[in-house]
Amino acid sequence: MESTLSDSGSDVIDQEFSDPLEGKLSAHLERVDKSGSPSDWEIYQWVTFDPFSGEITEFDGRDNSQQTLEDYGPPETAVEQMKEAESKFVEDRTLPEQWFAWFKSFNSQMGGCRAAMDHPKLDRYLYNREHSLIGVLRGLEHRDSVYSDILEIALDTEENETTAKLRYRVSGDSIEAADDFTDSCLQTALRVVEYTVETMSHLDFDHPMSDTMEVTEIDRVEVIAHVFSQVGFELDIPLDLAEDVVYRNPNKNTLRATAMVCKNYLE
């Protein structure tokens, strides 16, 4: 599809931006202590680090012969492996999902290591297959986006189609008129769409090592804003149309005209 689009487009795609998540996202590698019976197994944060620089902020260096990650060595070695992985995927080391290329989720025997990302306004971690949702978070944290709380961020898969769903809350104090609310939600949705497309554009799903990343490809983006304890705005757009918006000098009007669903429930 890119071959049919204009050469001009988003500064986000052209990498002429500073990532809005920097300093607001922490990352963890988790290990399993399998000593004793399975009911006594402990999952703990092995390494905590900055996903933008790779700098380790803390680690648990306990020594237990029952652990299953001898190949990874000390925590510093794990981060070195992530640095090695970055060169095999993209040149931009500030794309946080690239740091996790070598680390898979737990298998059925609770072996191996899993990588997780933590956002201050999420009540759960994002794990490997959900790294595509980082683009959603980056767009939500953009200076042009407006939100007060994240209510839901998830990958929904139905009939072999995966939707990146974002549900957030807007403070009622910021709503003066329906048009203002629509403009605010459209601007937020535009940034979410823009950064989601940019994030996905750096993932090579045909790369021979892509199975180690376990990142789910996105087919649609859905953004829902709540205000006054009810749904106030909804936007739903397939990713191919989202790419069209992003590569053609993205703006709110183009997004509204292109989206399959764009509703303001407060009107």
XYZ file of N, CA and C in Angstrom:
801
model
N 0.819 -1.202 0.000
C 0.000 0.000 0.000
C 0.861 1.263 0.000
N 2.034 1.203 0.601
C 2.854 2.393 0.724
C 3.226 2.955 -0.643
N 3.336 2.103 -1.664
C 3.766 2.560 -2.971
C 2.751 3.501 -3.612
N 1.512 3.497 -3.138
C 0.477 4.352 -3.715
C 0.304 5.651 -2.945
N 1.090 5.841 -1.882
C 0.893 6.999 -1.027
C 1.864 8.116 -1.365
N 1.534 9.280 -0.929
C 2.390 10.443 -1.130
C 3.713 10.269 -0.392
N 4.781 10.888 -0.930
C 6.075 10.831 -0.262
C 6.067 11.626 1.035
N 5.241 12.665 1.101
C 5.151 13.451 2.328
C 4.263 12.727 3.326
N 4.502 12.981 4.595
C 3.717 12.281 5.597
C 4.103 12.685 6.995
N 3.936 11.786 7.905
C 4.083 12.080 9.316
C 5.540 12.259 9.727
N 5.786 13.263 10.568
C 7.110 13.408 11.163
C 7.428 12.231 12.074
N 6.401 11.596 12.609
C 6.615 10.426 13.447
C 7.258 9.318 12.631
N 6.709 9.059 11.445
C 7.268 8.032 10.571
C 8.691 8.385 10.170
N 8.959 9.672 9.956
C 10.292 10.115 9.549
C 11.264 10.178 10.722
N 10.814 9.785 11.915
C 11.667 9.758 13.109
C 12.105 11.146 13.558
N 11.415 12.196 13.120
C 11.757 13.549 13.547
C 10.931 13.906 14.777
N 11.174 13.170 15.853
C 10.367 13.365 17.047
C 11.130 12.864 18.263
N 10.704 13.307 19.420
C 11.193 12.736 20.674
C 10.074 11.869 21.219
N 10.430 10.712 21.699
C 9.403 9.766 22.107
C 8.720 10.248 23.387
N 7.404 10.414 23.374
C 6.705 10.946 24.554
C 6.729 10.001 25.749
N 7.030 8.727 25.536
C 7.040 7.788 26.650
C 8.356 7.790 27.419
N 9.370 8.421 26.889
C 10.670 8.349 27.547
C 10.573 8.883 28.972
N 11.068 8.114 29.882
C 11.018 8.498 31.279
C 9.728 8.117 31.976
N 8.735 7.574 31.247
C 7.454 7.210 31.844
C 7.182 5.718 31.744
N 8.128 4.973 31.205
C 7.913 3.555 30.983
C 9.079 2.797 31.590
N 8.798 1.804 32.399
C 9.866 0.959 32.924
C 9.721 -0.431 32.331
N 10.795 -1.173 32.352
C 10.794 -2.511 31.759
C 11.394 -3.507 32.738
N 10.949 -4.747 32.622
C 11.396 -5.791 33.543
C 11.641 -7.094 32.796
N 12.630 -7.835 33.251
C 12.763 -9.240 32.895
C 12.442 -10.034 34.151
N 11.622 -11.063 34.008
C 11.205 -11.866 35.156
C 11.793 -13.270 35.064
N 12.167 -13.809 36.204
C 12.693 -15.166 36.281
C 11.802 -16.004 37.192
N 12.038 -17.314 37.131
C 11.287 -18.247 37.962
C 12.255 -19.006 38.845
N 11.999 -18.998 40.131
C 12.729 -19.836 41.079
C 11.910 -21.105 41.255
N 12.399 -22.227 40.693
C 11.618 -23.465 40.652
C 11.987 -24.414 41.778
N 12.601 -23.924 42.828
C 12.944 -24.800 43.949
C 11.685 -25.240 44.680
N 11.713 -26.470 45.170
C 10.551 -26.991 45.887
C 9.452 -27.436 44.942
N 8.241 -27.575 45.488
C 7.097 -28.004 44.692
C 6.588 -26.832 43.849
N 5.827 -27.138 42.763
C 5.313 -26.047 41.916
C 4.528 -24.995 42.683
N 3.871 -25.405 43.758
C 3.090 -24.428 44.520
C 3.993 -23.416 45.219
N 5.288 -23.742 45.341
C 6.236 -22.853 45.997
C 7.080 -22.052 45.008
N 6.884 -22.270 43.706
C 7.683 -21.553 42.719
C 7.432 -20.056 42.834
N 8.482 -19.304 42.668
C 8.399 -17.850 42.792
C 8.755 -17.186 41.469
N 7.910 -16.287 41.040
C 8.199 -15.447 39.881
C 8.620 -14.081 40.407
N 9.786 -13.627 40.018
C 10.238 -12.346 40.553
C 10.896 -11.505 39.463
N 10.911 -10.196 39.688
C 11.550 -9.280 38.742
C 13.057 -9.422 38.868
N 13.644 -9.908 37.817
C 15.072 -10.203 37.806
C 15.881 -8.955 37.462
N 15.440 -8.241 36.434
C 16.128 -7.034 35.996
C 15.093 -5.941 35.747
N 15.323 -4.757 36.279
C 14.506 -3.586 35.966
C 15.406 -2.585 35.251
N 14.952 -2.102 34.092
C 15.826 -1.239 33.308
C 15.020 -0.229 32.504
N 15.727 0.765 31.987
C 15.135 1.793 31.131
C 15.055 1.228 29.711
N 13.845 1.068 29.156
C 13.747 0.452 27.829
C 14.255 1.344 26.702
N 14.546 2.605 26.994
C 15.038 3.500 25.961
C 16.559 3.540 25.911
N 17.212 3.289 27.043
C 18.669 3.340 27.082
C 19.292 1.987 27.395
N 18.520 1.087 27.998
C 19.070 -0.191 28.430
C 19.755 -0.114 29.781
N 19.747 1.056 30.415
C 20.420 1.210 31.704
C 19.671 0.444 32.788
N 20.397 -0.387 33.519
C 19.801 -1.169 34.595
C 19.635 -0.284 35.824
N 18.427 -0.252 36.375
C 18.190 0.537 37.577
C 18.264 -0.321 38.837
N 17.920 -1.609 38.705
C 18.059 -2.530 39.828
C 17.948 -3.948 39.317
N 18.481 -4.907 40.093
C 18.322 -6.301 39.735
C 18.441 -7.173 40.972
N 17.841 -8.337 40.862
C 17.872 -9.323 41.927
C 18.906 -10.369 41.534
N 20.029 -10.399 42.227
C 21.117 -11.287 41.849
C 21.183 -12.570 42.656
N 20.050 -13.024 43.175
C 20.055 -14.244 43.990
C 20.638 -15.421 43.212
N 21.313 -16.303 43.899
C 21.951 -17.454 43.276
C 21.217 -18.716 43.699
N 20.560 -19.370 42.759
C 19.809 -20.586 43.065
C 20.017 -21.572 41.928
N 20.538 -22.731 42.232
C 20.863 -23.713 41.195
C 19.627 -24.256 40.497
N 18.436 -24.040 41.074
C 17.208 -24.543 40.472
C 16.651 -23.594 39.418
N 17.233 -22.433 39.283
C 16.727 -21.500 38.286
C 16.993 -22.044 36.883
N 16.235 -21.591 35.931
C 16.244 -22.190 34.601
C 16.907 -21.321 33.539
N 17.608 -20.267 33.940
C 18.132 -19.334 32.955
C 19.654 -19.240 32.999
N 20.324 -20.381 33.220
C 21.770 -20.349 33.332
C 22.427 -19.751 32.090
N 21.811 -19.945 30.945
C 22.402 -19.455 29.702
C 22.482 -17.939 29.651
N 21.670 -17.259 30.439
C 21.647 -15.810 30.390
C 22.686 -15.174 31.300
N 23.183 -15.923 32.249
C 24.210 -15.379 33.121
C 23.671 -14.301 34.043
N 24.534 -13.380 34.482
C 24.094 -12.314 35.383
C 23.170 -11.331 34.666
N 22.486 -10.491 35.412
C 21.550 -9.543 34.792
C 22.195 -8.666 33.725
N 23.429 -8.239 33.948
C 24.081 -7.396 32.955
C 24.205 -8.106 31.613
N 24.408 -9.411 31.653
C 24.534 -10.183 30.418
C 23.226 -10.190 29.648
N 22.105 -10.235 30.358
C 20.805 -10.210 29.690
C 20.630 -8.923 28.898
N 21.019 -7.803 29.485
C 20.883 -6.535 28.778
C 21.844 -6.481 27.598
N 23.011 -7.074 27.726
C 23.924 -7.133 26.590
C 23.297 -7.919 25.446
N 22.561 -8.970 25.763
C 21.900 -9.735 24.715
C 20.819 -8.915 24.035
N 20.145 -8.071 24.798
C 19.148 -7.194 24.187
C 19.820 -6.200 23.250
N 21.003 -5.715 23.629
C 21.722 -4.794 22.759
C 22.129 -5.497 21.469
N 22.503 -6.761 21.588
C 22.837 -7.523 20.381
C 21.602 -7.694 19.498
N 20.461 -7.905 20.128
C 19.230 -8.111 19.364
C 18.839 -6.866 18.582
N 19.111 -5.675 19.132
C 18.672 -4.449 18.468
C 19.268 -4.329 17.071
N 20.504 -4.788 16.896
C 21.162 -4.641 15.601
C 20.560 -5.540 14.541
N 19.781 -6.517 14.955
C 19.210 -7.465 14.007
C 17.825 -7.055 13.536
N 17.270 -5.983 14.094
C 15.918 -5.594 13.728
C 15.847 -4.180 13.177
N 16.177 -3.179 13.965
C 16.082 -1.796 13.505
C 17.322 -1.034 13.944
N 17.557 0.093 13.308
C 18.689 0.919 13.676
C 18.392 1.800 14.878
N 17.126 2.144 15.063
C 16.760 3.065 16.133
C 16.652 2.319 17.457
N 17.610 2.501 18.328
C 17.635 1.789 19.605
C 16.621 2.340 20.602
N 15.932 3.439 20.262
C 14.965 4.008 21.193
C 13.565 3.433 21.004
N 13.414 2.430 20.154
C 12.135 1.740 20.053
C 12.113 0.652 21.123
N 11.364 0.830 22.182
C 11.498 -0.052 23.345
C 11.187 -1.510 23.063
N 10.251 -1.814 22.136
C 9.912 -3.212 21.913
C 11.083 -4.014 21.367
N 12.083 -3.359 20.783
C 13.203 -4.088 20.198
C 14.133 -4.691 21.249
N 14.081 -4.173 22.468
C 14.970 -4.690 23.509
C 14.613 -6.116 23.920
N 13.427 -6.563 23.552
C 12.951 -7.843 24.070
C 13.032 -8.972 23.052
N 13.809 -8.776 22.007
C 13.786 -9.714 20.893
C 14.189 -11.133 21.297
N 15.042 -11.266 22.295
C 15.542 -12.592 22.645
C 14.713 -13.299 23.710
N 13.715 -12.636 24.250
C 13.052 -13.183 25.426
C 11.613 -13.574 25.138
N 11.313 -14.855 25.327
C 9.976 -15.371 25.077
C 9.176 -15.407 26.378
N 7.866 -15.575 26.240
C 7.024 -15.747 27.421
C 7.264 -17.120 28.020
N 6.722 -17.335 29.197
C 6.862 -18.630 29.841
C 6.245 -19.728 28.990
N 6.894 -20.883 28.987
C 6.277 -22.024 28.316
C 5.433 -22.801 29.322
N 4.944 -23.951 28.919
C 4.017 -24.686 29.770
C 4.658 -25.161 31.064
N 5.990 -25.236 31.073
C 6.684 -25.694 32.281
C 7.183 -24.519 33.132
N 6.710 -23.327 32.818
C 7.136 -22.120 33.542
C 8.643 -21.945 33.452
N 9.220 -22.320 32.331
C 10.644 -22.137 32.137
C 10.905 -20.912 31.294
N 12.155 -20.509 31.203
C 12.504 -19.374 30.371
C 12.307 -18.045 31.073
N 12.339 -16.996 30.282
C 12.263 -15.649 30.820
C 11.237 -14.862 30.036
N 10.521 -13.991 30.694
C 9.584 -13.146 29.964
C 9.888 -11.685 30.254
N 9.622 -10.868 29.262
C 9.874 -9.437 29.375
C 8.554 -8.708 29.544
N 8.563 -7.664 30.343
C 7.338 -6.913 30.608
C 7.637 -5.424 30.631
N 6.636 -4.634 30.269
C 6.734 -3.186 30.351
C 5.648 -2.651 31.262
N 5.994 -1.628 32.005
C 5.098 -1.078 33.018
C 4.900 0.407 32.751
N 3.629 0.816 32.653
C 3.269 2.216 32.462
C 2.620 2.697 33.751
N 2.898 3.915 34.192
C 2.385 4.358 35.496
C 0.865 4.399 35.595
N 0.149 4.447 34.465
C -1.304 4.505 34.520
C -1.964 3.215 34.066
N -1.190 2.133 33.991
C -1.758 0.818 33.713
C -1.709 -0.015 34.981
N -2.729 -0.860 35.167
C -2.738 -1.702 36.364
C -2.228 -3.101 36.058
N -1.575 -3.290 34.927
C -0.979 -4.578 34.588
C 0.196 -4.343 33.654
N 1.022 -5.370 33.497
C 2.161 -5.275 32.596
C 1.746 -5.607 31.167
N 2.510 -5.093 30.212
C 2.409 -5.523 28.826
C 3.506 -6.553 28.586
N 3.117 -7.730 28.109
C 4.096 -8.787 27.839
C 4.374 -8.898 26.349
N 5.179 -9.890 25.969
C 5.763 -9.940 24.629
C 4.778 -9.711 23.503
N 3.744 -10.510 23.410
C 2.845 -10.415 22.261
C 2.090 -9.083 22.242
N 2.078 -8.391 23.367
C 1.350 -7.123 23.456
C 2.229 -5.908 23.177
N 3.461 -6.133 22.764
C 4.349 -4.997 22.561
C 3.855 -4.059 21.470
N 2.990 -4.557 20.588
C 2.407 -3.688 19.570
C 1.562 -2.588 20.200
N 1.131 -2.788 21.449
C 0.335 -1.767 22.136
C 1.181 -0.597 22.624
N 2.486 -0.725 22.540
C 3.338 0.386 22.943
C 3.052 1.605 22.080
N 2.744 1.380 20.803
C 2.403 2.499 19.938
C 1.182 3.242 20.419
N 0.210 2.502 20.945
C -0.990 3.127 21.500
C -0.619 4.024 22.683
N 0.225 3.513 23.571
C 0.640 4.299 24.733
C 1.427 5.531 24.316
N 2.293 5.374 23.333
C 3.096 6.510 22.887
C 2.198 7.617 22.342
N 1.182 7.223 21.563
C 0.260 8.228 21.031
C -0.560 8.892 22.111
N -0.945 8.109 23.122
C -1.749 8.662 24.207
C -0.948 9.655 25.036
N 0.358 9.446 25.141
C 1.211 10.326 25.942
C 1.717 11.537 25.156
N 1.342 11.654 23.889
C 1.795 12.800 23.104
C 1.247 14.100 23.708
N 1.979 15.171 23.522
C 1.583 16.457 24.131
C 0.245 16.959 23.605
N -0.178 16.510 22.416
C -1.459 16.939 21.853
C -2.627 16.076 22.312
N -2.355 14.995 23.018
C -3.420 14.099 23.482
C -3.949 14.561 24.829
N -5.225 14.263 25.067
C -5.874 14.678 26.317
C -6.569 13.472 26.932
N -6.157 13.103 28.128
C -6.831 12.030 28.856
C -6.516 12.161 30.337
N -7.348 11.541 31.163
C -7.089 11.564 32.601
C -6.727 10.183 33.134
N -7.366 9.138 32.638
C -7.069 7.771 33.088
C -7.176 6.813 31.918
N -6.383 5.740 31.985
C -6.504 4.646 31.022
C -7.450 3.608 31.617
N -8.560 3.358 30.963
C -9.530 2.387 31.451
C -9.260 0.987 30.921
N -8.771 0.899 29.691
C -8.498 -0.410 29.087
C -7.519 -0.241 27.945
N -6.563 -1.147 27.863
C -5.705 -1.253 26.683
C -5.512 -2.742 26.454
N -5.902 -3.211 25.280
C -5.956 -4.653 25.064
C -5.861 -4.991 23.591
N -5.496 -6.252 23.326
C -5.571 -6.823 21.987
C -6.785 -7.738 21.953
N -7.747 -7.424 21.113
C -8.946 -8.250 20.934
C -8.853 -8.966 19.597
N -8.963 -10.284 19.626
C -8.900 -11.062 18.392
C -10.220 -11.775 18.168
N -10.858 -11.461 17.059
C -12.096 -12.117 16.652
C -12.022 -12.395 15.164
N -12.367 -13.630 14.786
C -12.394 -14.033 13.376
C -11.071 -13.683 12.687
N -9.984 -14.035 13.365
C -8.635 -13.864 12.811
C -8.262 -12.405 12.552
N -8.944 -11.474 13.194
C -8.612 -10.064 13.080
C -8.325 -9.519 14.470
N -7.180 -8.861 14.619
C -6.763 -8.354 15.923
C -6.919 -6.844 15.985
N -7.600 -6.383 17.018
C -7.837 -4.955 17.218
C -7.052 -4.462 18.425
N -6.319 -3.384 18.248
C -5.701 -2.693 19.378
C -6.750 -1.744 19.942
N -7.233 -2.062 21.144
C -8.334 -1.294 21.728
C -7.827 -0.420 22.871
N -8.165 0.848 22.806
C -7.851 1.792 23.868
C -9.144 2.409 24.371
N -9.331 2.348 25.675
C -10.475 2.987 26.316
C -9.918 3.896 27.418
N -10.251 5.179 27.337
C -9.690 6.113 28.302
C -10.769 7.082 28.793
N -10.432 7.814 29.836
C -11.374 8.766 30.434
C -10.880 10.188 30.228
N -11.827 11.065 29.892
C -11.552 12.495 29.784
C -12.248 13.201 30.935
N -11.567 14.109 31.585
C -12.164 14.836 32.697
C -13.329 15.689 32.210
N -14.451 15.615 32.918
C -15.613 16.416 32.560
C -15.362 17.902 32.674
N -14.360 18.277 33.476
C -14.045 19.695 33.643
C -13.508 20.317 32.356
N -12.986 19.486 31.474
C -12.379 20.007 30.245
C -13.361 20.078 29.089
N -14.616 19.676 29.326
C -15.628 19.660 28.258
C -16.487 20.909 28.351
N -16.383 21.775 27.356
C -17.206 22.980 27.311
C -18.275 22.895 26.234
N -17.954 22.248 25.116
C -18.910 22.118 24.020
C -18.644 20.817 23.294
N -19.679 20.306 22.621
C -19.541 19.041 21.911
C -18.451 19.113 20.857
N -18.350 20.235 20.166
C -17.332 20.369 19.125
C -15.923 20.340 19.716
N -15.752 21.001 20.866
C -14.445 20.981 21.524
C -14.078 19.562 21.937
N -15.065 18.829 22.434
C -14.835 17.452 22.853
C -14.428 16.591 21.655
N -15.134 16.764 20.540
C -14.811 16.001 19.339
C -13.407 16.313 18.852
N -13.046 17.586 18.817
C -11.708 17.973 18.370
C -10.635 17.358 19.257
N -10.871 17.389 20.570
C -9.907 16.824 21.508
C -9.757 15.323 21.302
N -10.877 14.634 21.160
C -10.830 13.169 20.989
C -10.228 12.787 19.642
N -10.552 13.554 18.604
C -9.969 13.278 17.288
C -8.462 13.482 17.306
N -8.000 14.515 18.006
C -6.564 14.766 18.078
C -5.863 13.640 18.835
N -6.473 13.198 19.934
C -5.908 12.086 20.695
C -5.894 10.820 19.859
N -7.004 10.528 19.175
C -7.080 9.336 18.337
C -6.058 9.404 17.205
N -5.855 10.601 16.642
C -4.885 10.760 15.567
C -3.493 10.397 16.045
N -3.125 10.846 17.231
C -1.791 10.524 17.755
C -1.669 9.032 18.052
N -2.718 8.428 18.579
C -2.693 6.993 18.848
C -2.511 6.216 17.548
N -3.275 6.587 16.524
C -3.162 5.931 15.217
C -1.766 6.134 14.640
N -1.268 7.361 14.747
C 0.025 7.714 14.158
C 1.156 6.902 14.778
N 1.219 6.852 16.098
C 2.305 6.140 16.757
C 2.131 4.617 16.663
N 0.897 4.150 16.559
C 0.683 2.720 16.371
C 1.205 2.275 15.008
N 0.899 3.041 13.981
C 1.405 2.738 12.638
C 2.927 2.791 12.632
N 3.492 3.811 13.281
C 4.951 3.940 13.308
C 5.590 2.758 14.015
N 5.018 2.355 15.141
C 5.569 1.220 15.878
C 5.527 -0.053 15.050
N 4.382 -0.312 14.423
C 4.237 -1.532 13.644
C 5.120 -1.516 12.405
N 5.436 -0.332 11.887
C 6.241 -0.251 10.667
C 7.665 -0.728 10.888
N 8.107 -0.813 12.159
C 9.471 -1.238 12.451
C 9.562 -2.721 12.804
N 8.463 -3.424 12.749
C 8.471 -4.845 13.081
C 8.415 -5.658 11.800
N 9.433 -6.455 11.569
C 9.511 -7.276 10.366
C 8.980 -8.664 10.698
N 7.725 -8.922 10.308
C 7.095 -10.183 10.659
C 7.576 -11.342 9.785
N 8.332 -11.039 8.742
C 8.894 -12.083 7.891
C 10.358 -12.361 8.206
N 10.901 -11.638 9.162
C 12.295 -11.832 9.545
C 12.459 -13.228 10.130
N 13.549 -13.922 9.816
C 13.727 -15.291 10.346
C 13.747 -15.375 11.855
N 13.981 -14.251 12.536
C 13.977 -14.259 13.994
C 12.692 -13.690 14.568
N 11.723 -13.403 13.742
C 10.530 -12.718 14.229
C 9.753 -13.538 15.244
N 9.891 -14.889 15.202
C 9.153 -15.700 16.161
C 9.645 -15.474 17.576
N 10.876 -14.989 17.731
C 11.375 -14.734 19.077
C 10.774 -13.473 19.673
N 10.176 -12.638 18.834
C 9.608 -11.392 19.346
C 8.187 -11.591 19.851
N 7.465 -12.530 19.248
C 6.108 -12.847 19.679
C 5.230 -11.607 19.776
N 5.347 -10.722 18.811
C 4.524 -9.522 18.777
C 3.338 -9.772 17.855
N 2.155 -9.463 18.329
C 0.950 -9.680 17.538
C 0.756 -8.542 16.545
N 0.512 -8.899 15.296
C 0.255 -7.897 14.275
C -1.158 -7.347 14.449
N -1.319 -6.046 14.221
C -2.596 -5.366 14.436
C -3.312 -5.181 13.106
N -4.611 -5.435 13.107
C -5.431 -5.219 11.916
C -6.305 -3.977 12.012
N -6.675 -3.582 13.241
C -7.550 -2.432 13.438
C -7.105 -1.670 14.684
N -7.513 -0.425 14.759
C -7.300 0.399 15.951
C -8.652 0.956 16.377
N -8.992 0.770 17.645
C -10.251 1.291 18.181
C -9.947 2.169 19.388
N -10.468 3.389 19.365
C -10.246 4.349 20.452
C -11.603 4.777 20.990
N -11.800 4.624 22.303
C -13.076 4.953 22.939
C -12.799 5.880 24.116
N -13.464 7.020 24.141
C -13.291 7.983 25.225
C -14.549 8.031 26.082
N -14.367 7.977 27.402
C -15.475 8.066 28.353
C -15.471 9.441 29.017
N -16.655 9.976 29.226
C -16.809 11.240 29.934
C -18.176 11.216 30.623
N -18.248 11.803 31.804
C -19.511 11.802 32.564
C -20.056 10.374 32.736
N -19.150 9.410 32.980
C -19.518 8.013 33.268
C -20.216 7.322 32.102
N -19.937 7.789 30.893
C -20.519 7.135 29.725
C -19.584 7.280 28.530
N -19.833 6.483 27.506
C -19.043 6.604 26.284
C -19.393 7.919 25.601
N -18.368 8.732 25.324
C -18.607 10.011 24.677
C -18.121 10.062 23.243
N -17.148 9.220 22.919
C -16.552 9.266 21.587
C -16.024 7.885 21.239
N -16.147 7.529 19.959
C -15.636 6.237 19.490
C -15.080 6.398 18.083
N -13.912 5.795 17.850
C -13.322 5.769 16.528
C -12.789 4.370 16.261
N -13.057 3.859 15.061
C -12.619 2.520 14.662
C -12.085 2.613 13.244
N -10.837 2.180 13.044
C -10.222 2.291 11.727
C -9.332 1.090 11.453
N -9.449 0.458 10.288
C -8.532 -0.616 9.905
C -7.114 -0.058 9.755
N -6.122 -0.900 10.003
C -4.748 -0.417 9.986
C -4.319 0.033 8.592
N -4.829 -0.603 7.542
C -4.416 -0.169 6.210
C -4.918 1.251 5.925
N -6.124 1.578 6.379
C -6.608 2.952 6.225
C -5.853 3.903 7.150
N -5.485 3.418 8.336
C -4.699 4.240 9.262
C -3.349 4.587 8.636
N -2.747 3.634 7.952
C -1.484 3.905 7.263
C -1.674 4.979 6.203
N -2.788 4.919 5.507
C -3.085 5.921 4.492
C -3.153 7.308 5.108
N -3.822 7.418 6.267
C -3.923 8.702 6.966
C -2.541 9.204 7.373
N -1.745 8.320 7.949
C -0.456 8.716 8.509
C 0.525 9.142 7.420
N 0.511 8.456 6.300
C 1.469 8.774 5.252
C 1.044 9.956 4.388
N -0.156 10.485 4.596
C -0.633 11.617 3.800
C -0.795 12.862 4.681
N 0.280 13.292 5.319
C 0.203 14.478 6.182
C -1.016 14.403 7.095
N -0.946 13.620 8.130
C -2.124 13.316 8.948
C -2.751 14.546 9.590
N -4.079 14.570 9.583
C -4.811 15.615 10.287
C -6.150 15.050 10.741
N -6.807 15.777 11.614
C -8.053 15.276 12.221
C -9.152 15.064 11.192
N -9.250 15.956 10.231
C -10.321 15.834 9.244
C -10.150 14.595 8.369
N -8.897 14.321 7.996
C -8.635 13.124 7.204
C -8.966 11.872 7.997
N -8.607 11.874 9.277
C -8.905 10.718 10.112
C -10.409 10.508 10.224
N -11.151 11.574 10.462
C -12.599 11.461 10.608
C -13.237 10.947 9.309
N -12.757 11.428 8.164
C -13.338 11.028 6.883
C -12.987 9.601 6.510
N -11.833 9.123 6.977
C -11.344 7.804 6.580
C -11.829 6.694 7.504
N -12.030 6.998 8.777
C -12.398 5.972 9.757
C -13.719 5.297 9.397
N -13.806 4.018 9.696
C -15.042 3.280 9.459
C -16.126 3.708 10.444
N -15.708 4.049 11.676
C -16.633 4.531 12.706
C -16.024 5.748 13.349
N -16.770 6.836 13.453
C -16.345 8.031 14.164
C -17.597 8.709 14.701
N -17.847 8.540 16.004
C -19.082 9.030 16.594
C -18.793 9.887 17.816
N -19.564 10.946 17.953
C -19.586 11.746 19.167
C -20.960 11.539 19.811
N -20.971 10.867 20.949
C -22.243 10.530 21.605
C -22.808 11.667 22.442
N -22.045 12.765 22.568
C -22.520 13.886 23.389
C -23.341 14.877 22.571
N -23.312 14.769 21.257
C -24.065 15.711 20.430
C -25.560 15.502 20.572
